[in-house]
GROMACS .gro file of C-alpha atoms in nm:
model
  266
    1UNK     CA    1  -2.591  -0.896   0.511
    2UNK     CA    2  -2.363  -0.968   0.227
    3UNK     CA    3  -2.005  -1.107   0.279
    4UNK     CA    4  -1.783  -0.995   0.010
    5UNK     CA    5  -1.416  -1.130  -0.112
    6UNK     CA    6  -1.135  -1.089  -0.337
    7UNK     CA    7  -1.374  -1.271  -0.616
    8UNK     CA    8  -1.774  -1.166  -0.454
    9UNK     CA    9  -1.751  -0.771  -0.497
   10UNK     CA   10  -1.960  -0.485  -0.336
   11UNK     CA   11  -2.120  -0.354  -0.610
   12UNK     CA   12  -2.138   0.007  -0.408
   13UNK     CA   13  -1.798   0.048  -0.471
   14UNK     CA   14  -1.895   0.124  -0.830
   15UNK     CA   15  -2.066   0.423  -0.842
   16UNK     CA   16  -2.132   0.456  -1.209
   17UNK     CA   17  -2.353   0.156  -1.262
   18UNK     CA   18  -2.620   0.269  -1.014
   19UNK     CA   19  -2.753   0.486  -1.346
   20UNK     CA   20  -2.816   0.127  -1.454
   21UNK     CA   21  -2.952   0.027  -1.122
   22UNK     CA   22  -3.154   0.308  -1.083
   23UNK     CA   23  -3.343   0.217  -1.433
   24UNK     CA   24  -3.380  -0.163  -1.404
   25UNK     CA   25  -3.764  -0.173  -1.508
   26UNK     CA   26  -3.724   0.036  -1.793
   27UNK     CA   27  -3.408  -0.171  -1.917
   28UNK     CA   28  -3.614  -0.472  -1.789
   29UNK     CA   29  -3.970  -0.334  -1.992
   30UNK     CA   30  -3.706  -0.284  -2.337
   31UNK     CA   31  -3.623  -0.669  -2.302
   32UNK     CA   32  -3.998  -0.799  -2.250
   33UNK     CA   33  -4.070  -0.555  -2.550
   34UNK     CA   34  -3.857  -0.692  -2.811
   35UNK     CA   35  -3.913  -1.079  -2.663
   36UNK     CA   36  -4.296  -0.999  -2.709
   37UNK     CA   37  -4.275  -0.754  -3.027
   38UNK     CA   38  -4.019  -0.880  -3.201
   39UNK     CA   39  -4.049  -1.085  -3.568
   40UNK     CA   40  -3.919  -1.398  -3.557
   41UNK     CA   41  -3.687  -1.264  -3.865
   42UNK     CA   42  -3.554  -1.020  -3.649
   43UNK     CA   43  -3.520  -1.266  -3.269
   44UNK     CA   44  -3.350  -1.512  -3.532
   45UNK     CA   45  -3.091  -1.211  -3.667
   46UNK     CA   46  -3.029  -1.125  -3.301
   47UNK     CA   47  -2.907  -1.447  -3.155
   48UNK     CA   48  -2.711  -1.526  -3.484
   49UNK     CA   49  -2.562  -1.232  -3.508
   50UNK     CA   50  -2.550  -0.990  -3.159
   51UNK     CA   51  -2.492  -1.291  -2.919
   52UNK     CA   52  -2.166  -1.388  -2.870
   53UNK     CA   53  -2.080  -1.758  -2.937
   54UNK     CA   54  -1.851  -1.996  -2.725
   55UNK     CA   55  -1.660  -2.276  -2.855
   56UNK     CA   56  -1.522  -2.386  -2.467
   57UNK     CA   57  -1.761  -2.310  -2.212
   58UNK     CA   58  -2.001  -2.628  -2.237
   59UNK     CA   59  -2.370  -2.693  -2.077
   60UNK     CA   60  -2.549  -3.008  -1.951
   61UNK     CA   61  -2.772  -3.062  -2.202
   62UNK     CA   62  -2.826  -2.796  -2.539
   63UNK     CA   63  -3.049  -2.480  -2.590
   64UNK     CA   64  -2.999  -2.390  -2.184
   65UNK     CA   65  -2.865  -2.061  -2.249
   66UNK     CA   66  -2.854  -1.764  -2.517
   67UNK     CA   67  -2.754  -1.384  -2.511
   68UNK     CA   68  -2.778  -1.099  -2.729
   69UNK     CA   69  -2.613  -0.715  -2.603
   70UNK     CA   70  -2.587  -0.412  -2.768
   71UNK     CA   71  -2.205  -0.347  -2.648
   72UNK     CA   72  -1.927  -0.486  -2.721
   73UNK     CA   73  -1.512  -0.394  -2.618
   74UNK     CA   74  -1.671  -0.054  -2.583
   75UNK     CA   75  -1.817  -0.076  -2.940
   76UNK     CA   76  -2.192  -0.034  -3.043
   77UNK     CA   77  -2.265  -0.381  -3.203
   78UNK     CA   78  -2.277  -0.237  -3.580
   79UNK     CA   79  -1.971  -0.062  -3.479
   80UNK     CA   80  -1.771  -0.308  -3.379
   81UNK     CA   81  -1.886  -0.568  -3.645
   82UNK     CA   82  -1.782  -0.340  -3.880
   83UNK     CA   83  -1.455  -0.289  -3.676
   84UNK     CA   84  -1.334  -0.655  -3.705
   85UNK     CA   85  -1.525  -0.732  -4.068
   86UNK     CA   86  -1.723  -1.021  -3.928
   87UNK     CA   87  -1.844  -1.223  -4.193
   88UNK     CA   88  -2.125  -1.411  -4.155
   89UNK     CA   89  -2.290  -1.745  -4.353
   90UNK     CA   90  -2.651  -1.609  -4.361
   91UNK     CA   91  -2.608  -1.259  -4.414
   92UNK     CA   92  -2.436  -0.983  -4.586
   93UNK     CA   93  -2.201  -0.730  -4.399
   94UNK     CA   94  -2.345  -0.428  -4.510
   95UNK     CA   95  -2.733  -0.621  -4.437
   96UNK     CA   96  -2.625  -0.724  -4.081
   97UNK     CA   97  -2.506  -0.323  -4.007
   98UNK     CA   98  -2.777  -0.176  -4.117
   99UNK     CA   99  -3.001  -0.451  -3.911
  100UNK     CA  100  -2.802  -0.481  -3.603
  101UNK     CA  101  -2.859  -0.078  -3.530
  102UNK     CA  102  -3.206  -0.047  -3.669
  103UNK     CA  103  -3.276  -0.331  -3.363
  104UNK     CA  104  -3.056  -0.150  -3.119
  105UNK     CA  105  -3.203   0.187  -3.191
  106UNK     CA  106  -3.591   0.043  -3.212
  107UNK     CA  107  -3.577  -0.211  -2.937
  108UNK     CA  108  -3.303  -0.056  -2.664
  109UNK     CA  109  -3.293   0.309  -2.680
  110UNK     CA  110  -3.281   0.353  -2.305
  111UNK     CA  111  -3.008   0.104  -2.237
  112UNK     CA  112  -2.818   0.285  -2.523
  113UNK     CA  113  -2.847   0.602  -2.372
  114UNK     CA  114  -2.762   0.466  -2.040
  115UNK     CA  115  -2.426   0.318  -2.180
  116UNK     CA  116  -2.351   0.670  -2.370
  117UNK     CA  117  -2.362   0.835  -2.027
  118UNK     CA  118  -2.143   0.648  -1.858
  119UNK     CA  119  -1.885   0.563  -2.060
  120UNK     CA  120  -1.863   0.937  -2.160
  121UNK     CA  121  -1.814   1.042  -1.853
  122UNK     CA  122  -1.604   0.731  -1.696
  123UNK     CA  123  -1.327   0.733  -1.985
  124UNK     CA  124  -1.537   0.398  -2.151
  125UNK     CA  125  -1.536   0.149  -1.874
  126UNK     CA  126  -1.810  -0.035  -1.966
  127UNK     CA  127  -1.706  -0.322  -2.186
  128UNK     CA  128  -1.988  -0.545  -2.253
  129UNK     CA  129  -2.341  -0.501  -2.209
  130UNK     CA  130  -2.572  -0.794  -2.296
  131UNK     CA  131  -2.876  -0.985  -2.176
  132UNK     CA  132  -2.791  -1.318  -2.075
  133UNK     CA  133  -3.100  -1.569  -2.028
  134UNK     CA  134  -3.043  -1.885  -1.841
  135UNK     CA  135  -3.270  -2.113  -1.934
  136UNK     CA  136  -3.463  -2.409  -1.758
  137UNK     CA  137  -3.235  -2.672  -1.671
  138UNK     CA  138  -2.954  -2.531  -1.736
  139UNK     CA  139  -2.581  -2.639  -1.547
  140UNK     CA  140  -2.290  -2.438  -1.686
  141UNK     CA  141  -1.948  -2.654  -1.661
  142UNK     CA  142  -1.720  -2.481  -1.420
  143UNK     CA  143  -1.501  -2.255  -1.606
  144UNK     CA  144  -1.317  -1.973  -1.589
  145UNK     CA  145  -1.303  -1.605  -1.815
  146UNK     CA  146  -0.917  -1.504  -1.815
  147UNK     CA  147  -1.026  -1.165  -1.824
  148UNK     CA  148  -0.824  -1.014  -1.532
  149UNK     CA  149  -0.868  -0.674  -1.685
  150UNK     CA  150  -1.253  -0.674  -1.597
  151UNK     CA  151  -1.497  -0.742  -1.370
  152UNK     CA  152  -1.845  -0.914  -1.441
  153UNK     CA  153  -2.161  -0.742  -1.323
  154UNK     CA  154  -2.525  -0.912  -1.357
  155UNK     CA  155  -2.832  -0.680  -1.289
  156UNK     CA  156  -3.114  -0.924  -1.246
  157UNK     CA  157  -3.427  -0.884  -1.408
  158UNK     CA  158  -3.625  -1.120  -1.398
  159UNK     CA  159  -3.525  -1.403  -1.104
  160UNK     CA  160  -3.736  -1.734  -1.041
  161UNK     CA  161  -3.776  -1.859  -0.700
  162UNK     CA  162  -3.610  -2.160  -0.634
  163UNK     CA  163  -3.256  -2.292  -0.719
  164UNK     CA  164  -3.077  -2.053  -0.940
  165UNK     CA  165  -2.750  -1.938  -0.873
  166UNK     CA  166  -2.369  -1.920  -0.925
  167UNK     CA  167  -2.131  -2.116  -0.755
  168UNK     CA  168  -1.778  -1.904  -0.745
  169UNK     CA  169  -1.503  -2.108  -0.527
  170UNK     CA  170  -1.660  -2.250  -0.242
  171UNK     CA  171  -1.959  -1.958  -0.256
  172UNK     CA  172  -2.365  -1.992  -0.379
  173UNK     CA  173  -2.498  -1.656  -0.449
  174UNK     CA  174  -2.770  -1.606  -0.559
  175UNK     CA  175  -2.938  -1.297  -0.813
  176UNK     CA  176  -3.178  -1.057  -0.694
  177UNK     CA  177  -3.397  -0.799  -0.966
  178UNK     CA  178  -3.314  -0.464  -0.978
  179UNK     CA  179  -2.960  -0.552  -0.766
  180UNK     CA  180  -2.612  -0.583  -0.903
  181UNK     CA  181  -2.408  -0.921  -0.806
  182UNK     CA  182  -2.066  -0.803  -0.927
  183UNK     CA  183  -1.792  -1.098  -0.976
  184UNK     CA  184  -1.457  -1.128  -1.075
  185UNK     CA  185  -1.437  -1.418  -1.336
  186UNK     CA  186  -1.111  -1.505  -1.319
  187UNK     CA  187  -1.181  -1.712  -1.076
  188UNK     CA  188  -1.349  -2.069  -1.139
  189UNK     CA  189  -1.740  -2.077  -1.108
  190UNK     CA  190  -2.075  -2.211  -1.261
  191UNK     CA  191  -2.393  -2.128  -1.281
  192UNK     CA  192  -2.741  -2.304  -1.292
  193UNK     CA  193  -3.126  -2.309  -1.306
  194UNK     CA  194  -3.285  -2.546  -1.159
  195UNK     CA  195  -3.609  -2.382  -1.157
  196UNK     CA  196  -3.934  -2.409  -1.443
  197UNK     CA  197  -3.835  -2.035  -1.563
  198UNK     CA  198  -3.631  -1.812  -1.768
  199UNK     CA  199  -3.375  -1.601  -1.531
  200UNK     CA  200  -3.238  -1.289  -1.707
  201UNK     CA  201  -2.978  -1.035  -1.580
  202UNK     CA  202  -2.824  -0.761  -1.784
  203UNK     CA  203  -2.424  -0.869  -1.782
  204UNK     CA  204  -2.190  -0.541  -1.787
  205UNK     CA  205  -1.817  -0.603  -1.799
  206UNK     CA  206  -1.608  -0.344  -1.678
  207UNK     CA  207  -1.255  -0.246  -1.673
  208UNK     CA  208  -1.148  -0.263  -1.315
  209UNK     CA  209  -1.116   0.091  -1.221
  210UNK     CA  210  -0.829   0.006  -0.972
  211UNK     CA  211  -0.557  -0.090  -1.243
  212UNK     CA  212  -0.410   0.184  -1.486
  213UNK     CA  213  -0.653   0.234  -1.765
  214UNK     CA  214  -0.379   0.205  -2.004
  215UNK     CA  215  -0.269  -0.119  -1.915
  216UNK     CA  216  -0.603  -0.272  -1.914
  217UNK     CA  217  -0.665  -0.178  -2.245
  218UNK     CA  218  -0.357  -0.266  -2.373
  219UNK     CA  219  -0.433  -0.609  -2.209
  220UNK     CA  220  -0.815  -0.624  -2.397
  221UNK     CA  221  -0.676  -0.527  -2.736
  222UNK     CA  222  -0.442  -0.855  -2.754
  223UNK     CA  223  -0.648  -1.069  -2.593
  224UNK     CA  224  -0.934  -0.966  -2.819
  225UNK     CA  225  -0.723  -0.989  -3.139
  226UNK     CA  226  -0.661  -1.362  -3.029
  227UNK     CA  227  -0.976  -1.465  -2.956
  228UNK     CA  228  -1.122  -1.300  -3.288
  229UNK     CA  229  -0.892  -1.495  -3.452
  230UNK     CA  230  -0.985  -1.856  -3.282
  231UNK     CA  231  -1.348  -1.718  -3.320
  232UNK     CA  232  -1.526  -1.450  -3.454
  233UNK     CA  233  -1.839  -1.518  -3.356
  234UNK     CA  234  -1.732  -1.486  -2.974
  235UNK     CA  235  -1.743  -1.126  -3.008
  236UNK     CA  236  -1.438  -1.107  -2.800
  237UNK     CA  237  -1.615  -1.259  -2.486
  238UNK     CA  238  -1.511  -1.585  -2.522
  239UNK     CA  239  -1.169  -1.762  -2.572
  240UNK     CA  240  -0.986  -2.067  -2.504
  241UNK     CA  241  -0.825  -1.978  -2.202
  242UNK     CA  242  -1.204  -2.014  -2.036
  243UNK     CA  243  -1.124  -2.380  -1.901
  244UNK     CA  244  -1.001  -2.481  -1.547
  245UNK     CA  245  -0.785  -2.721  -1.434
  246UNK     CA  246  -0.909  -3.086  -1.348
  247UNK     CA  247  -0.784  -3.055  -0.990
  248UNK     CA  248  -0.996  -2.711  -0.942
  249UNK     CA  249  -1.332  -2.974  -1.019
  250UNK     CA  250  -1.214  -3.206  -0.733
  251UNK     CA  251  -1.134  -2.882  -0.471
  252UNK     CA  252  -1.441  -2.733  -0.486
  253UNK     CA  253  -1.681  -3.013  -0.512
  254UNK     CA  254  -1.777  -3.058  -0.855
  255UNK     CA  255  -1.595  -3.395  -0.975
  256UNK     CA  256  -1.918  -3.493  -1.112
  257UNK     CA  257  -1.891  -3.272  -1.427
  258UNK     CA  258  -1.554  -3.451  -1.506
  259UNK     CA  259  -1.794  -3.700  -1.605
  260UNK     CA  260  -2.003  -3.510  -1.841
  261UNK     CA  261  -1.721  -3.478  -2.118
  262UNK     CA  262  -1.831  -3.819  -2.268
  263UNK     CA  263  -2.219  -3.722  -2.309
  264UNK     CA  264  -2.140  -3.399  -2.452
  265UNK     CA  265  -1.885  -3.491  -2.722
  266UNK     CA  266  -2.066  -3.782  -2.800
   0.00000   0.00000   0.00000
């Protein structure tokens, strides 16, 4: 049985993402479709462009982890591109919305849908919704995401046996496919793979449905103008305000990645 916290959240409690639940091997079949199908013009446009980037959150070692999603603050990628005017090196703005929904609407149909029906009937909780792939070997530096407006949910889709997991505080949990692990981020934690194999969950951020929907939006808009502003590219996932203090390294057990600050900047 699962033991659940302030930070490690029942995932029952949120009724609306069992539509998600429910359809985990069709979402899961739409992801091995595009990794399979897809050009390698069109899996290069994804991660450049619907991923989002961070400049703070740091790995052991490069190329451990990537993501690409569909939605974004609430918006539809193209939408929300278009939204902020992201400009970007390789590509023209009116190229990169025309290709970002031609892939949504080709590749993830069924996820789309899924999204439309719950945030049309749920006053737009859902956030973000993206595919995040942790790659072999990967160690994520513990960190936090100030985003005390949300809460993180990973659907797992495709789980290796063997040692992959998130540490949050003094916990190791550990995915499961077709079940939700549902997080609050704002708390310090890390993730890994240790294993020979790709693990990928679908990530869908949430406003918490327990605070007044009017001050958790007024909370995303500012704190998404900010980090739009320090970067862009983070799609308003990322910011500065993702790092934790040194003392939280030493508390729960991780002074070891103090030390990995002078291999990565190197």
């Amino acid at each position: 049985m699962e033991n659940y916290n302030e930070y490690h959240l029942d995932p029952k409690q949120f009724y609306f993402l069992k539509f998600f639940q429910y359809n985990w091997l069709e979402i899961k079949d739409e992801f091995t479709n595009f990794t399979q199908n897809t050009s390698e013009q069109e899996l290069k446009f994804t991660y450049d462009v619907m991923g989002p980037k961070s400049k703070t959150i740091k790995t052991k070692g490069n190329g451990k982890y990537s993501a690409f999603g569909i939605l974004f603050q609430g918006m539809f990628i193209e939408e929300y591109i278009n939204f902020h005017q992201i400009q970007y090196p390789d590509y023209e703005l009116e190229s990169v919305l025309e290709n970002a929904l031609v892939l949504r609407e080709k590749y993830f149909p069924s996820l789309a849908e899924a999204i439309k029906k719950i945030n049309s009937s749920n006053d737009n909780i859902l956030r973000n919704v993206y595919f995040g792939i942790f790659h072999p070997g990967l160690d994520i530096k513990l960190h936090v995401n100030y985003n005390h407006h949300t809460n993180r949910g990973y659907l797992g889709l495709i789980v290796p046996e063997g040692d992959v997991a998130m540490k949050i505080c003094h916990d190791k949990l550990y995915w499961e496919e077709g079940k939700f692990m549902i997080l609050d981020h704002s708390y310090p934690h890390c993730p890994h793979n240790y294993t020979n194999y790709d693990r990928v969950v679908l990530v869908v951020d949430f406003f918490k449905p327990d605070r007044p929907r009017e001050e958790v939006a007024k909370f995303e808009q500012e704190q998404v103008r900010q980090r739009m502003q320090d970067n862009p590219y983070s799609l308003g996932v990322f910011g500065k305000s993702d790092r934790v203090k040194t003392e939280d390294f030493i508390k729960y057990g991780l002074a070891h990645q103090l030390e990995w600050d002078k291999a990565l900047d190197k």
